[in-house]
XYZ file of C-alpha atoms in Angstrom:
575
model
C 0.000 0.000 0.000
C 1.393 3.413 -0.911
C 2.447 5.930 1.764
C -0.329 8.227 0.565
C -2.952 5.481 1.059
C -1.658 4.732 4.538
C -1.924 8.438 5.420
C -5.377 8.728 3.838
C -6.829 5.804 5.728
C -5.249 6.970 8.966
C -7.281 10.151 8.560
C -10.387 8.234 7.584
C -9.931 6.060 10.646
C -10.204 9.132 12.857
C -13.519 10.070 11.234
C -15.187 6.797 12.206
C -17.085 6.864 15.472
C -17.199 3.135 16.091
C -17.785 1.716 19.544
C -14.700 0.645 21.465
C -13.765 -2.876 22.437
C -14.516 -1.920 26.039
C -18.057 -0.967 25.042
C -18.561 -4.202 23.072
C -17.549 -6.249 26.118
C -20.703 -5.021 27.823
C -22.924 -6.265 25.005
C -24.457 -9.655 24.279
C -25.030 -10.792 20.689
C -27.872 -12.677 19.002
C -26.801 -14.374 15.756
C -29.238 -14.433 12.829
C -29.318 -16.120 9.434
C -31.408 -13.466 7.686
C -33.206 -15.816 5.300
C -34.425 -18.006 8.172
C -35.373 -15.533 10.923
C -38.559 -13.761 9.838
C -40.697 -13.229 6.762
C -42.081 -9.828 5.876
C -45.204 -8.808 7.725
C -48.348 -10.486 6.288
C -46.180 -12.811 4.156
C -46.702 -16.569 4.249
C -44.457 -19.406 3.146
C -44.811 -20.333 -0.492
C -43.456 -23.797 0.298
C -42.376 -25.250 3.652
C -38.886 -24.080 4.626
C -36.917 -27.318 4.501
C -33.217 -26.656 5.263
C -32.227 -29.812 3.387
C -33.396 -28.195 0.139
C -30.674 -25.486 0.324
C -33.149 -22.872 -0.939
C -34.157 -19.326 -0.068
C -37.062 -19.381 2.379
C -37.918 -15.693 2.298
C -36.512 -14.089 5.457
C -35.790 -10.369 5.089
C -34.264 -7.346 6.829
C -37.767 -5.953 7.295
C -38.680 -9.211 9.007
C -35.802 -8.771 11.451
C -36.860 -5.185 12.132
C -40.432 -6.299 12.834
C -39.198 -8.737 15.508
C -36.636 -6.639 17.333
C -38.883 -6.680 20.414
C -38.455 -10.461 20.541
C -34.667 -10.070 20.530
C -34.488 -7.062 22.837
C -36.878 -8.581 25.392
C -34.444 -11.519 25.601
C -31.862 -8.989 26.756
C -29.715 -8.750 23.631
C -28.371 -5.359 22.626
C -26.511 -6.442 19.464
C -27.278 -8.693 16.520
C -24.910 -10.488 14.158
C -26.506 -10.956 10.757
C -25.360 -13.078 7.828
C -23.552 -11.406 4.878
C -25.599 -8.825 3.006
C -23.851 -8.441 -0.354
C -24.860 -9.837 -3.738
C -24.152 -13.546 -4.109
C -23.712 -16.001 -6.933
C -27.196 -17.496 -7.120
C -26.077 -21.122 -6.945
C -27.038 -24.235 -8.883
C -29.139 -27.388 -8.730
C -26.311 -29.447 -7.247
C -24.914 -27.224 -4.494
C -28.137 -25.340 -3.824
C -28.728 -21.609 -3.507
C -26.949 -18.823 -1.681
C -29.584 -18.122 1.007
C -26.791 -18.002 3.643
C -24.938 -15.113 1.988
C -21.401 -16.562 1.908
C -21.020 -16.883 -1.896
C -19.962 -13.293 -2.558
C -20.100 -12.118 -6.175
C -20.537 -8.316 -6.145
C -19.198 -6.224 -3.252
C -21.011 -3.088 -4.391
C -24.595 -4.362 -4.426
C -26.776 -5.821 -1.679
C -28.516 -9.198 -1.906
C -31.964 -8.388 -3.309
C -33.443 -11.530 -1.739
C -33.273 -9.864 1.695
C -34.709 -6.504 0.609
C -33.565 -3.142 -0.691
C -30.754 -0.861 0.407
C -33.387 1.297 2.091
C -34.688 -1.752 3.987
C -31.210 -2.547 5.301
C -30.557 1.052 6.326
C -33.933 1.188 8.053
C -33.022 -1.929 10.038
C -29.753 -0.373 11.196
C -31.503 2.900 12.012
C -34.109 1.096 14.130
C -31.415 -0.889 15.919
C -29.600 2.305 16.837
C -32.827 3.969 17.956
C -33.147 1.104 20.463
C -29.459 1.352 21.483
C -28.815 -1.969 19.770
C -25.749 -2.534 17.605
C -25.128 -4.490 14.416
C -22.260 -6.913 13.796
C -21.996 -7.387 10.030
C -20.669 -10.659 8.644
C -18.133 -10.137 5.841
C -16.994 -12.901 3.443
C -14.190 -11.486 1.272
C -11.476 -14.125 1.212
C -12.982 -15.615 -1.936
C -15.447 -14.815 -4.717
C -18.055 -17.297 -5.966
C -18.558 -18.528 -9.538
C -20.795 -21.225 -10.919
C -18.871 -24.041 -12.610
C -17.896 -26.236 -14.237
C -14.345 -25.222 -13.381
C -12.997 -25.283 -16.939
C -15.707 -22.834 -18.076
C -15.583 -20.205 -15.335
C -15.151 -16.553 -16.247
C -14.444 -13.632 -13.942
C -16.361 -11.091 -16.029
C -19.296 -10.907 -13.593
C -17.194 -10.706 -10.425
C -17.169 -7.165 -9.044
C -14.729 -5.535 -8.561
C -12.263 -8.379 -9.178
C -13.165 -9.205 -12.769
C -9.829 -10.658 -13.868
C -7.999 -13.864 -12.984
C -4.898 -11.860 -12.042
C -6.602 -10.838 -8.790
C -6.771 -14.449 -7.635
C -4.302 -17.086 -6.517
C -3.503 -19.735 -9.154
C -5.984 -22.596 -9.036
C -5.487 -25.459 -6.604
C -8.003 -27.096 -4.261
C -7.599 -26.699 -0.504
C -6.593 -30.033 1.009
C -6.913 -29.928 4.784
C -5.327 -33.353 5.184
C -1.954 -31.915 4.142
C -2.043 -29.713 7.253
C -0.250 -26.949 5.323
C -1.234 -23.362 6.147
C 0.067 -22.069 2.789
C -2.308 -24.396 0.952
C -5.178 -23.286 3.210
C -4.408 -19.623 2.505
C -3.618 -19.847 -1.216
C -5.867 -22.541 -2.668
C -9.557 -22.532 -3.590
C -12.613 -23.819 -1.767
C -15.836 -25.150 -3.218
C -16.216 -27.787 -5.880
C -16.433 -28.134 -9.644
C -20.038 -26.842 -9.625
C -19.676 -23.875 -7.249
C -16.151 -22.462 -7.177
C -14.917 -20.179 -4.387
C -11.936 -18.580 -6.116
C -9.313 -17.465 -3.607
C -8.425 -13.763 -3.737
C -4.734 -12.922 -3.723
C -4.722 -10.996 -0.457
C -1.033 -10.173 -0.870
C -1.711 -8.351 -4.157
C -1.417 -4.575 -3.404
C -4.310 -3.727 -5.742
C -6.593 -6.272 -4.068
C -5.639 -5.050 -0.594
C -6.087 -1.342 -1.436
C -9.481 -2.064 -3.031
C -10.751 -4.060 -0.054
C -9.355 -1.627 2.515
C -11.216 1.273 0.896
C -14.336 -0.882 0.448
C -14.568 -1.955 4.095
C -14.150 1.653 5.250
C -16.918 2.799 2.887
C -19.267 -0.006 3.992
C -18.892 0.906 7.662
C -19.460 4.568 6.899
C -22.389 4.196 4.469
C -24.387 1.707 6.521
C -23.354 2.945 9.995
C -21.985 -0.455 11.022
C -20.941 -1.020 14.651
C -18.779 -4.116 14.250
C -17.436 -6.533 11.645
C -17.216 -10.322 11.771
C -14.565 -11.575 9.323
C -15.402 -14.983 7.871
C -12.751 -17.682 7.342
C -9.744 -15.753 8.670
C -7.507 -18.844 8.574
C -7.685 -18.604 4.768
C -5.697 -15.349 4.570
C -2.578 -14.040 6.328
C -2.815 -12.216 9.640
C -1.322 -9.098 8.033
C -4.264 -8.821 5.621
C -6.885 -8.993 8.380
C -4.963 -6.467 10.462
C -5.126 -3.973 7.591
C -8.844 -4.653 7.120
C -9.510 -4.192 10.829
C -7.615 -0.903 10.886
C -9.514 0.397 7.852
C -12.894 -0.655 9.283
C -12.252 1.420 12.383
C -14.835 -0.529 14.411
C -14.856 -3.630 16.573
C -13.638 -6.682 14.622
C -14.055 -10.358 15.443
C -12.550 -13.129 13.331
C -13.654 -16.674 12.619
C -10.612 -18.900 12.962
C -11.825 -22.482 12.848
C -9.355 -24.197 15.161
C -9.195 -26.042 18.443
C -5.780 -24.607 19.280
C -5.727 -21.604 21.665
C -2.260 -20.646 20.390
C -3.376 -20.352 16.766
C -6.533 -18.434 17.591
C -4.853 -16.095 20.090
C -2.219 -15.183 17.480
C -4.904 -13.443 15.410
C -6.096 -11.333 18.331
C -2.539 -10.595 19.401
C -1.722 -9.445 15.841
C -4.453 -6.833 15.512
C -8.019 -8.145 15.535
C -10.034 -7.110 18.574
C -11.493 -10.561 19.064
C -12.125 -14.013 17.665
C -14.910 -16.529 17.983
C -13.723 -18.780 20.771
C -13.602 -22.095 18.894
C -10.894 -23.478 21.217
C -13.444 -23.236 24.035
C -16.416 -24.467 21.986
C -15.417 -28.136 21.938
C -14.576 -28.359 25.657
C -17.947 -26.754 26.452
C -19.710 -29.463 24.470
C -17.613 -32.179 26.139
C -18.408 -30.772 29.575
C -22.141 -30.264 29.224
C -22.946 -33.147 26.892
C -21.409 -35.494 29.471
C -18.684 -36.643 27.078
C -14.900 -36.768 26.860
C -12.836 -35.388 29.734
C -15.815 -33.264 30.714
C -15.306 -30.336 33.081
C -11.627 -31.030 33.682
C -10.836 -30.572 29.980
C -12.848 -27.350 30.047
C -10.724 -26.083 32.948
C -7.523 -26.959 31.072
C -8.537 -24.971 28.002
C -9.667 -22.019 30.125
C -6.186 -21.923 31.656
C -4.495 -22.003 28.247
C -6.698 -19.259 26.800
C -6.155 -17.059 29.857
C -2.388 -17.393 29.500
C -2.116 -16.943 25.721
C -4.717 -14.387 24.624
C -4.297 -10.650 24.878
C -7.838 -10.031 26.162
C -10.105 -13.007 26.932
C -12.968 -10.705 27.889
C -13.211 -9.490 24.280
C -13.592 -13.005 22.825
C -16.899 -14.312 21.502
C -18.214 -17.212 23.612
C -20.752 -19.537 21.977
C -22.233 -23.051 21.977
C -23.482 -23.194 18.418
C -23.646 -21.341 15.128
C -24.680 -21.802 11.501
C -21.917 -24.392 10.888
C -22.072 -26.459 14.077
C -24.572 -28.851 15.669
C -26.938 -27.188 18.092
C -26.249 -27.771 21.769
C -29.498 -29.748 22.115
C -28.579 -32.143 19.299
C -28.072 -35.622 20.740
C -28.632 -34.122 24.187
C -32.249 -34.121 25.265
C -31.391 -33.369 28.889
C -32.796 -29.956 29.748
C -30.507 -29.371 32.729
C -27.315 -29.909 30.719
C -28.508 -27.504 28.042
C -29.339 -24.916 30.705
C -25.866 -25.306 32.209
C -24.219 -24.821 28.807
C -26.277 -21.676 28.158
C -25.417 -20.365 31.633
C -21.705 -20.923 31.019
C -21.821 -18.863 27.817
C -23.726 -16.052 29.499
C -21.642 -15.870 32.695
C -18.081 -16.769 31.644
C -15.459 -14.296 30.356
C -16.075 -12.833 26.933
C -18.975 -11.531 24.864
C -21.909 -13.994 24.936
C -23.209 -15.027 21.506
C -26.440 -17.026 21.192
C -27.398 -18.548 17.833
C -31.019 -18.004 16.844
C -33.270 -20.925 17.757
C -31.270 -21.893 20.849
C -33.918 -20.083 22.890
C -36.586 -22.312 21.286
C -34.681 -25.550 21.957
C -33.998 -26.212 18.284
C -31.966 -29.413 18.304
C -30.747 -30.105 14.776
C -27.413 -31.352 13.445
C -24.919 -29.196 11.527
C -25.320 -27.259 8.257
C -27.799 -27.254 6.564
C -30.171 -28.723 9.153
C -29.326 -26.133 11.822
C -30.648 -23.301 9.648
C -34.349 -23.784 10.296
C -37.031 -21.134 9.986
C -37.553 -19.431 13.330
C -41.094 -18.425 12.414
C -42.064 -22.074 12.925
C -41.573 -21.486 16.672
C -44.102 -18.635 16.599
C -41.504 -16.654 18.554
C -42.555 -18.270 21.817
C -41.492 -16.037 24.707
C -42.700 -18.573 27.299
C -40.083 -21.168 26.363
C -37.913 -21.973 29.397
C -34.722 -21.356 27.408
C -35.967 -17.969 26.215
C -36.732 -17.036 29.823
C -33.382 -18.337 31.090
C -31.419 -16.318 28.525
C -33.510 -13.221 29.265
C -32.891 -13.595 33.008
C -29.139 -14.118 32.650
C -28.863 -11.176 30.254
C -30.779 -8.960 32.658
C -28.637 -10.064 35.593
C -25.350 -9.669 33.707
C -26.157 -6.131 32.629
C -27.300 -5.190 36.114
C -24.007 -6.452 37.567
C -22.046 -4.531 34.914
C -23.875 -1.342 35.804
C -23.145 -1.805 39.505
C -19.558 -3.073 39.075
C -17.955 -1.635 35.895
C -14.816 -3.725 36.475
C -16.875 -6.915 36.098
C -16.377 -7.164 32.322
C -12.591 -6.927 32.626
C -12.246 -9.412 35.468
C -10.891 -12.832 34.499
C -12.869 -15.698 35.944
C -11.243 -17.853 38.607
C -11.952 -21.571 38.838
C -12.755 -22.207 42.490
C -13.240 -25.934 42.097
C -13.428 -28.482 39.285
C -14.293 -32.157 39.199
C -15.319 -34.533 36.465
C -18.985 -33.522 36.595
C -18.946 -29.881 37.653
C -16.995 -26.629 37.657
C -17.312 -23.646 40.021
C -16.278 -20.293 38.536
C -16.123 -16.862 40.152
C -16.067 -13.695 38.040
C -15.728 -10.655 40.274
C -18.578 -11.213 42.786
C -20.626 -13.597 40.601
C -20.234 -17.342 41.249
C -21.513 -19.973 38.801
C -21.867 -23.628 39.812
C -22.290 -25.564 36.583
C -22.404 -29.297 35.969
C -23.490 -32.118 33.728
C -25.457 -34.180 36.246
C -28.667 -33.832 34.256
C -32.261 -33.629 35.433
C -31.943 -37.017 37.144
C -29.173 -35.853 39.471
C -29.148 -37.504 42.857
C -31.230 -36.008 45.646
C -29.294 -34.060 48.254
C -26.399 -33.332 45.889
C -24.336 -30.562 47.529
C -21.214 -28.770 46.262
C -18.909 -27.178 48.833
C -16.346 -24.482 47.964
C -14.695 -21.317 49.297
C -15.765 -18.041 47.613
C -13.150 -15.353 47.040
C -13.539 -12.229 49.166
C -16.368 -13.627 51.284
C -16.788 -13.307 55.026
C -18.455 -15.627 57.507
C -22.237 -15.179 57.537
C -22.277 -13.511 54.096
C -25.444 -14.493 52.225
C -25.554 -15.369 48.521
C -28.713 -15.606 46.425
C -29.100 -18.085 43.561
C -30.835 -16.109 40.816
C -32.006 -19.351 39.150
C -33.779 -20.990 42.101
C -34.190 -17.915 44.355
C -32.575 -19.862 47.221
C -30.235 -18.291 49.774
C -26.905 -19.716 50.967
C -24.813 -18.501 53.902
C -21.029 -18.710 54.234
C -20.285 -21.018 57.167
C -17.678 -20.706 59.930
C -15.098 -22.461 57.739
C -15.586 -19.821 55.046
C -17.373 -22.234 52.694
C -20.638 -22.233 50.799
C -22.570 -25.498 50.617
C -24.761 -25.231 47.525
C -27.541 -27.685 46.755
C -28.208 -28.874 43.210
C -31.836 -29.478 42.223
C -32.674 -31.383 39.034
C -29.159 -30.647 37.805
C -30.075 -26.996 37.163
C -27.294 -24.367 37.069
C -26.645 -22.159 40.081
C -25.663 -18.487 39.661
C -24.909 -16.700 42.943
C -24.572 -13.047 43.924
C -23.973 -11.544 47.384
C -27.151 -10.308 49.063
C -25.218 -7.444 50.642
C -24.721 -5.824 47.235
C -27.558 -3.360 46.702
C -29.077 -1.901 43.551
C -28.759 -5.134 41.615
C -31.837 -5.897 39.529
C -32.463 -9.587 40.107
C -34.369 -11.446 37.408
C -37.707 -13.075 37.967
C -37.130 -16.606 36.703
C -38.475 -19.951 37.878
C -36.952 -23.029 36.220
C -39.517 -25.572 35.105
C -39.020 -29.081 33.810
C -39.909 -29.679 30.178
C -41.623 -32.939 29.169
C -38.997 -35.634 28.713
C -38.241 -36.713 25.169
C -36.825 -39.909 23.748
C -33.466 -39.628 22.064
C -33.641 -40.669 18.404
C -30.173 -40.698 16.809
C -29.646 -38.767 13.604
C -29.374 -41.009 10.569
C -25.967 -39.445 9.936
C -24.382 -40.839 13.094
C -24.253 -43.856 15.330
C -23.600 -43.785 19.041
C -21.828 -46.190 21.312
C -19.599 -46.209 24.344
C -15.901 -46.983 24.163
C -13.075 -47.337 26.625
C -11.103 -44.207 27.590
C -8.917 -43.098 24.705
C -6.076 -40.690 24.058
C -7.335 -40.052 20.557
C -9.266 -36.960 19.576
C -12.696 -36.690 21.267
C -16.130 -36.136 19.777
C -16.452 -33.174 17.429
C -12.746 -32.556 17.015
C -11.540 -33.236 13.474
C -7.783 -32.882 12.977
C -8.231 -32.092 9.294
C -9.891 -28.838 10.350
C -7.487 -27.970 13.124
C -3.769 -27.625 12.337
C -1.914 -28.244 15.545
C -5.025 -29.619 17.210
C -3.609 -33.106 17.766
C -0.681 -31.591 19.665
C -3.121 -29.521 21.687
C -5.243 -32.548 22.612
C -2.158 -34.522 23.638
C -1.122 -31.610 25.863
C -4.470 -31.894 27.676
C -3.943 -35.639 28.126
C -0.403 -35.045 29.378
C -1.509 -32.464 31.925
C -4.405 -34.655 33.002
C -2.102 -37.665 33.496
C 0.449 -35.579 35.398
C -2.253 -34.165 37.663
C -3.633 -37.636 38.360
C -0.204 -38.975 39.302
C 0.461 -36.101 41.702
C -3.001 -36.091 43.271
C -4.383 -39.635 43.280
C -7.889 -40.026 44.638
C -7.838 -41.589 48.121
C -8.711 -45.227 48.016
C -9.589 -45.411 44.341
C -8.845 -44.030 40.922
C -11.414 -42.029 39.036
C -12.359 -43.682 35.752
C -13.015 -41.511 32.750
C -15.765 -42.777 30.504
C -15.666 -41.269 27.051
C -18.920 -41.220 25.137
C -17.722 -41.010 21.547
C -19.866 -40.271 18.486
C -18.388 -41.862 15.389
C -18.374 -39.091 12.895
C -16.023 -36.330 11.832
C -16.952 -32.704 12.091
C -17.583 -31.802 8.424
C -15.335 -29.338 6.665
C -17.585 -26.450 5.750
C -16.218 -25.333 2.413
C -19.295 -23.844 0.789
C -21.026 -21.834 3.506
């Protein structure tokens, strides 16, 4: 980039009034796939919205605007929406670009979602409500319909010549080569995702100016960069600087070191994939459970520049929903509570609040209107209560969002975490947990006779003469405690209720069985997707083994039963 361009964009940067990282830490985000969230008012489905058909179902920006009450009443003050720019339409084999990730024209919006005025009206209404927008951007590649030998770049805007792209080669994850991941193409012979040459000065200057103009024209509050592992860190750093707003990257990896490198190099945040898998192990009652979760927490705390800026989640448009293969309400509630109360910016994928329980893409992209936007669902109420509580604590204790959580106690089936004055007791016992189950631990900064209130059950607990809290677990529900002595905290009105029990019916795409403890990769952790991940998993095993040798359980050893689902996490190359 020329010296003049650097100077120009430095000045432009100063003109942007984006919200700071510190301000974003106080927000919670609701993720939306625009085509599947809401139809226009008075519009009805032409055909049933079947995700397996890979077709547009009719969701629009106006539909989102019409249902902002539903989102805001759940306590969210930011939304992350799928990409908005014009896409390659698709084909009969790979389906259609309802998701927004097949970018074709960076200067036009996707007409399927509405007009430019509709999109601006959505952003304007969000800001009127003091809600922010996180815009998903997919610019690492441009989409073209195949077959490969017949593709032409004439219709790709603004990169309408092959010279703007890396030479053709298919990405092969099995080679575990970052240069191949960053320089080769995704897609298939029918729908090609041609890889932009993000080291080409012309490409970089064009995209840097474009991202600045997008933020300015549409008054965008934050940017989510898709597929950041497919371009060098230096490119994303330049894009983040030009955007001038909060930036969060998607780096699909299980390795804290790899993910933290991107934040340390310039992005404000990343989606916390290294934590995603341990959360599912812990609260789906699989793998090393809560102890593995504690290990990853420790690694992320030690390696990332700012853990409180990271995006914490338990599902998104590429991953199985937390309720898939887990019909136990209590475990789902514990997983949701972890996301809402742990360090970082909570992100909830649409439909989680309605207990949608589908497998990965495309099945996890259902139409939300089928739920009738039920605000009485226990998960909707739980999320609303935790959001309300979190924001009330932030208002009372501004340092809360920058406090790193401390693990007070961890065992195979539960973890106790304290963040500032908030204590979360979370486990995977399930709704059939034993009667009289009590967890004992020592809170930080507590005095004898201090009283803590569980905002979930509305029960009180007093610190005993030994300085400990003895907390009872009912039906395996989560416990979230706050000192009663702290005034001016708005406590939520939430009563947990048991849903009707359901029978687990395995997806036709998987089989389930139990196996002996293993040192191989656990459920949901595919090494082809995660360079360095095998080393990371072995480091967990090594630390676990070392800890066991130093601190053997009195009188017996603690067996680890690994429930292992025999499938690989798919490599999402098209969406």
